[in-house]
Amino acid sequence: TSSHTRVGILNNPSSKIKEDNTAIARGILAAFLTQNNSNLKSFLSKLSKEETAKSLAAGNKIVKFLIPGMDGDTFEKRYNTLGLDLIKTHQMFCQEVLKLLPGQMAVISNGR
């Protein structure tokens, strides 16, 4: 949130939700819940890179991608306790309320 914009993320995966295929989604959610805006923006930029996804898929831990200034302990604790239920709830909302197909992306705007 800033005085001009708000950003939120809803996950709408197309595949079965499991721990090993939700590292980036859980990292994004944990960062939103634990970091300030400037660290969040930098961390999300890092997470959105293809090489980060490949590295996580190869078994590297997400804490390897933390940036200087992030509260790493708080992030890691939240990341490790963030269950899959939240992502499943996002998926259900996207498909039942927003009528999106699995994996379909959308931008939702809400004036302030």
Coordinates of C-alpha atoms in Angstrom, one line a residue:
T1 CA 0.0 0.0 0.0
S2 CA 1.1 3.6 -0.7
S3 CA -0.9 6.8 -0.9
H4 CA -1.5 6.1 -4.6
T5 CA -1.8 2.3 -5.0
R6 CA -2.6 -1.0 -3.4
V7 CA -1.4 -4.3 -4.6
G8 CA -2.6 -7.7 -3.6
I9 CA -2.0 -11.2 -4.9
L10 CA -4.4 -14.1 -5.4
N11 CA -3.1 -17.5 -6.4
N12 CA -5.0 -19.4 -9.0
P13 CA -2.8 -22.4 -9.7
S14 CA -3.6 -24.8 -12.6
S15 CA -1.9 -27.8 -11.0
K16 CA -2.5 -29.7 -7.7
I17 CA -1.3 -27.6 -4.8
K18 CA 1.6 -29.2 -3.0
E19 CA 4.5 -27.9 -0.9
D20 CA 7.1 -28.5 -3.6
N21 CA 5.3 -26.5 -6.3
T22 CA 4.2 -23.6 -4.2
A23 CA 7.5 -22.2 -2.9
I24 CA 7.2 -19.0 -4.9
A25 CA 3.6 -18.5 -4.0
R26 CA 4.3 -19.1 -0.3
G27 CA 7.3 -16.8 -0.5
I28 CA 5.2 -14.0 -2.0
L29 CA 2.5 -14.4 0.7
A30 CA 5.1 -14.6 3.5
A31 CA 6.8 -11.5 2.2
F32 CA 3.5 -9.5 2.0
L33 CA 2.8 -10.4 5.6
T34 CA 6.2 -9.7 7.0
Q35 CA 8.2 -7.0 5.0
N36 CA 8.0 -3.3 4.5
N37 CA 7.2 -1.9 1.0
S38 CA 10.7 -1.3 -0.3
N39 CA 12.0 -4.7 0.8
L40 CA 8.8 -6.4 -0.5
K41 CA 9.2 -4.8 -4.0
S42 CA 12.9 -5.8 -4.3
F43 CA 12.2 -9.3 -3.1
L44 CA 9.2 -9.8 -5.4
S45 CA 11.4 -8.7 -8.3
K46 CA 14.0 -11.3 -7.4
L47 CA 11.3 -14.0 -7.0
S48 CA 9.8 -13.3 -10.4
K49 CA 13.0 -14.2 -12.3
E50 CA 13.1 -17.5 -14.3
E51 CA 16.4 -18.5 -12.7
T52 CA 14.9 -18.2 -9.2
A53 CA 12.1 -20.6 -10.2
K54 CA 14.6 -23.0 -11.7
S55 CA 16.8 -22.8 -8.6
L56 CA 13.9 -23.4 -6.2
A57 CA 12.8 -26.4 -8.4
A58 CA 16.3 -27.8 -8.1
G59 CA 16.0 -27.8 -4.3
N60 CA 17.5 -24.6 -3.2
K61 CA 15.8 -23.0 -0.2
I62 CA 13.9 -19.7 -0.5
V63 CA 16.0 -18.1 2.2
K64 CA 18.9 -18.0 -0.3
F65 CA 17.0 -15.3 -2.1
L66 CA 16.4 -12.9 0.8
I67 CA 17.7 -9.4 0.2
P68 CA 19.7 -7.2 2.5
G69 CA 17.4 -5.3 4.9
M70 CA 14.7 -8.0 5.0
D71 CA 13.7 -9.4 8.4
G72 CA 14.8 -12.9 7.5
D73 CA 13.9 -14.6 10.8
T74 CA 10.3 -13.3 10.6
F75 CA 10.0 -14.1 7.0
E76 CA 11.4 -17.7 7.4
K77 CA 9.1 -18.4 10.4
R78 CA 6.0 -17.2 8.5
Y79 CA 7.1 -19.0 5.3
N80 CA 7.6 -22.3 7.2
T81 CA 4.2 -22.0 9.0
L82 CA 2.2 -20.9 6.0
G83 CA 0.1 -23.9 5.1
L84 CA -1.4 -24.8 1.8
D85 CA -4.9 -24.0 2.9
L86 CA -4.5 -20.3 2.2
I87 CA -3.4 -21.0 -1.4
K88 CA -6.4 -23.4 -1.8
T89 CA -8.7 -20.7 -0.5
H90 CA -7.3 -18.3 -3.1
Q91 CA -7.8 -20.9 -5.8
M92 CA -11.4 -21.5 -4.7
F93 CA -12.2 -17.7 -4.6
C94 CA -10.6 -17.2 -8.1
Q95 CA -12.7 -20.1 -9.6
E96 CA -15.9 -19.8 -7.7
V97 CA -16.3 -16.1 -7.2
L98 CA -14.3 -14.5 -10.0
K99 CA -15.1 -17.4 -12.4
L100 CA -11.5 -17.8 -13.6
L101 CA -10.4 -21.1 -15.1
P102 CA -7.5 -22.9 -13.3
G103 CA -4.3 -21.0 -14.0
Q104 CA -6.1 -18.1 -15.6
M105 CA -4.7 -14.7 -14.8
A106 CA -6.6 -11.4 -14.2
V107 CA -6.2 -7.9 -13.0
I108 CA -8.8 -6.6 -10.6
S109 CA -9.1 -2.9 -10.0
N110 CA -10.8 -1.3 -7.1
G111 CA -10.8 2.5 -6.8
R112 CA -9.8 4.1 -3.5

